[in-house]
XYZ file of C-alpha atoms in Angstrom:
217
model
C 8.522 16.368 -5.838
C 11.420 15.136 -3.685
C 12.937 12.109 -3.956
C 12.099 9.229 -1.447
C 14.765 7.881 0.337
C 15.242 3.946 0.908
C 17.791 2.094 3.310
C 18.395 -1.647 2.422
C 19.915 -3.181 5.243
C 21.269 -6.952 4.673
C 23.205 -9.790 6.817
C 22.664 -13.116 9.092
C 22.000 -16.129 8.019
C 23.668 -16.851 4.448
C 21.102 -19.348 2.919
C 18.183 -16.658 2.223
C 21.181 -15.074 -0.113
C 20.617 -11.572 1.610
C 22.875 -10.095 -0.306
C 21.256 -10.902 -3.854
C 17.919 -10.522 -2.528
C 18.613 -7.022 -1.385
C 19.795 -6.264 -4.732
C 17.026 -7.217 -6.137
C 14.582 -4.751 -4.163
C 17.097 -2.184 -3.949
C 16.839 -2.434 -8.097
C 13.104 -2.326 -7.684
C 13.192 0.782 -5.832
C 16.015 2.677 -7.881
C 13.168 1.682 -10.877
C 11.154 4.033 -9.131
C 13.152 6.502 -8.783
C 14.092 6.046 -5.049
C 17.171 7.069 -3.423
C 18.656 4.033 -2.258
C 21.558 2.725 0.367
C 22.486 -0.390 0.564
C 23.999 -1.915 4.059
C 25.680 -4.754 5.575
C 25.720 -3.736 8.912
C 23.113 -2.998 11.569
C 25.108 -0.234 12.621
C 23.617 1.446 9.589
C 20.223 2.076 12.729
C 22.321 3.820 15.290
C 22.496 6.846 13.176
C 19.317 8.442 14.440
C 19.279 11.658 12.028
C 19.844 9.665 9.276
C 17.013 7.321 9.733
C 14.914 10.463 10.414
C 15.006 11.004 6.701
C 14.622 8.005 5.609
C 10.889 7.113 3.688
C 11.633 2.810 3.855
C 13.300 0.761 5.510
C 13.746 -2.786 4.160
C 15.688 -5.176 6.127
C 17.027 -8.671 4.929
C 18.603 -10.238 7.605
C 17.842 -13.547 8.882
C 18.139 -14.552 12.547
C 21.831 -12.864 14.410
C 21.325 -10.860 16.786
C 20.805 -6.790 17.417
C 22.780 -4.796 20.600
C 19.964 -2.210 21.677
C 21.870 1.202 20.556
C 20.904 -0.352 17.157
C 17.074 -2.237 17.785
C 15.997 1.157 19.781
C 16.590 3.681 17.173
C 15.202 1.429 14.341
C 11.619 1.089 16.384
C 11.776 5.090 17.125
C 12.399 5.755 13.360
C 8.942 3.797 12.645
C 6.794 4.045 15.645
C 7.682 7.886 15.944
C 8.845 9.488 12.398
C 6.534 7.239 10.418
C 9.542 5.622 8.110
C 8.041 2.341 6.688
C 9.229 -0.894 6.859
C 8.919 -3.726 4.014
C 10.611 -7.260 3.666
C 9.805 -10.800 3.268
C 10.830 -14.345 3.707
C 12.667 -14.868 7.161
C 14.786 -11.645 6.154
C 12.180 -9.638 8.327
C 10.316 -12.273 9.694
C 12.941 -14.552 11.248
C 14.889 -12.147 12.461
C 16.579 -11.339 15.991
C 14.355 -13.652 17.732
C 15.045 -12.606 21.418
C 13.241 -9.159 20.093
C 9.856 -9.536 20.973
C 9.376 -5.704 20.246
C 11.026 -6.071 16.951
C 8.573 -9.142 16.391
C 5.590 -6.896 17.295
C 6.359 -4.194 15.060
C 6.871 -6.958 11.536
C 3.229 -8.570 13.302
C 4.397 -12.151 13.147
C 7.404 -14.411 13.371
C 8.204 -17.922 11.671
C 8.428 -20.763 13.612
C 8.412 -24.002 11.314
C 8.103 -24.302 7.742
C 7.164 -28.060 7.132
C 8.493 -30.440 4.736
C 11.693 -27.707 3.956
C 12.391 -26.141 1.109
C 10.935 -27.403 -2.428
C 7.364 -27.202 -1.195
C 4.835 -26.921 -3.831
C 1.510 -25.023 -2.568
C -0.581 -22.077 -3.802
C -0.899 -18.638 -2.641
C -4.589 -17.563 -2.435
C -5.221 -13.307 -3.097
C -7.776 -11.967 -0.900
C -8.909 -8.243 -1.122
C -9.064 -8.416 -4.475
C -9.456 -4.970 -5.062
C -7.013 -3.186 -3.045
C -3.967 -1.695 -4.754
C -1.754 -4.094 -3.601
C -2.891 -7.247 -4.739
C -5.303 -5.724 -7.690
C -4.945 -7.730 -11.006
C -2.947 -10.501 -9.294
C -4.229 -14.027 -9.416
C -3.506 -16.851 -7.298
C -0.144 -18.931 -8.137
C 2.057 -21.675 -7.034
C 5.245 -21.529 -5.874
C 7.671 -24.834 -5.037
C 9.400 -23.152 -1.716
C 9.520 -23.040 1.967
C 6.626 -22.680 3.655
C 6.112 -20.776 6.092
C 3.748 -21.579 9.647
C 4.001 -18.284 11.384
C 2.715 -16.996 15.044
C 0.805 -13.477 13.796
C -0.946 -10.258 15.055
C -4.674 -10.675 14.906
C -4.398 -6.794 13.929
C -2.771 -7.618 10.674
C -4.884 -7.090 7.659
C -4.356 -10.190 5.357
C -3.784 -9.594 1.904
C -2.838 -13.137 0.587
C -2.588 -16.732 3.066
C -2.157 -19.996 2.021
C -3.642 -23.334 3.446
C -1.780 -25.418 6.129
C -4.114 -29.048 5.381
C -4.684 -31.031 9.058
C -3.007 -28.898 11.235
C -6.340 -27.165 12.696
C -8.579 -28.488 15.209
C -9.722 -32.377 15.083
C -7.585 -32.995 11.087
C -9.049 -29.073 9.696
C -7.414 -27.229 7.450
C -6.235 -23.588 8.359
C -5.778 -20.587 6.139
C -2.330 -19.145 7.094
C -1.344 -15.286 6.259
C 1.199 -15.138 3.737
C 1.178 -11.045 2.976
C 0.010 -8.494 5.388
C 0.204 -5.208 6.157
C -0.113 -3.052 9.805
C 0.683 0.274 11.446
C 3.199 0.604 14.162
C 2.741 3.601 15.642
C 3.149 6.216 12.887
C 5.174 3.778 10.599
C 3.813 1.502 8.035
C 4.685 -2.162 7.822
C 4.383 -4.863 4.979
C 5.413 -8.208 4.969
C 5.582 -11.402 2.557
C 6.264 -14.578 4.011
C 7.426 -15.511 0.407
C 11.294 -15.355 -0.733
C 12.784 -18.133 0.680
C 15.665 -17.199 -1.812
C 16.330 -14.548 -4.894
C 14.585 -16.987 -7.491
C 11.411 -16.944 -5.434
C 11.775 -13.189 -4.822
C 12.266 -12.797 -8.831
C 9.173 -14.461 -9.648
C 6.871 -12.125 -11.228
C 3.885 -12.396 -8.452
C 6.528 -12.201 -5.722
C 8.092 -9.498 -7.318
C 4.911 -7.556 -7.925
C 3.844 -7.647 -4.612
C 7.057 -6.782 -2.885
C 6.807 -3.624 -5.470
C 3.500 -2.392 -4.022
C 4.081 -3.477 -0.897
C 7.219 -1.520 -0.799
C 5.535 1.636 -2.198
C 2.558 1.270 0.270
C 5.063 1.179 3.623
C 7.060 3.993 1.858
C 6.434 7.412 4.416
């Protein structure tokens, strides 16, 4: 069996700690027996035969921006090889917000997460029985929140409940994890991992494992 091969790509905006949180995955993936590179540039995209043999790609970078020799070859390696792509937090779901194509591949992107950091809310499983949330309950976490514009093609695989912000005071269930195809690629995303403590938490941590493995080509 060969080995898969994983690119961890980190950067922008300091406060999500890319740096530790990529660490963290990367060590997830090395635990199973992945092949991984860790980045700090986006540069690391414009090398179009080595992202052809790449199996993952999991970006952590928050906001900055991306020139086009780097965005193009990233969306080709996805829509057209079939690498996957996995992240969470605003590290793939924040990021390089003048890319609307980059924002259609992830299937969502945040736009407010109210009352800040050091919210305290629960995280509701749904799809019980699929692999990637299987044996997981529902938890709490105290952390940002995130309100996020998403693809009605997503398929939900935990939300969490935004109280009054619906029609006439209602209550609306927002996604939280979700997977979707882009082409040939794979994509999974969790809104969750505002910074490496949340992302080290043993739900969070779980699902970013299986969610990882699922995307993987």
């Amino acid at each position: 069996m060969s080995v898969k091969k994983a690119l961890v790509v980190w950067g922008g905006w300091d406060g999500h700690q890319p740096q530790e949180v990529s660490a963290l995955l990367a060590g997830v993936l090395r635990d199973e027996n992945y092949d991984v590179e860790i980045s700090d540039t986006l540069d690391s995209y414009k090398d179009v035969e080595k992202l052809s043999s790449i199996d993952l790609i999991v970006p952590v970078w928050t906001m900055g921006k991306i020139e086009k020799e780097q965005l193009t070859p990233l969306l080709h390696a996805v829509k057209e090889n079939g690498t996957g792509i996995a992240g969470c937090h605003g590290g793939m779901g924040d990021s390089f917000r003048m890319e609307v194509e980059y924002q259609f591949m992830v299937g969502g992107q945040w736009v407010a997460h109210p009352g800040n950091d050091g919210v305290r809310y629960t995280v509701n499983i749904v799809q019980n029985d699929h692999q990637l949330v299987h044996g997981i309950a529902d938890f709490e976490v105290s952390s940002e929140k995130y309100y996020m514009h998403v693809d009605p093609a997503n398929d939900v695989f935990a939300t969490t409940t935004f109280e009054g912000y619906g029609p006439h005071g209602s209550d609306i269930k927002m996604p939280v994890v979700w997977t979707k195809m882009y082409g040939a690629g794979k994509v999974y995303y969790n809104s969750l991992g505002h910074q490496a403590n949340i992302v080290a938490l043993p739900p969070v941590l779980s699902l970013m494992r299986r969610g990882m493995l699922w995307a993987t080509r």
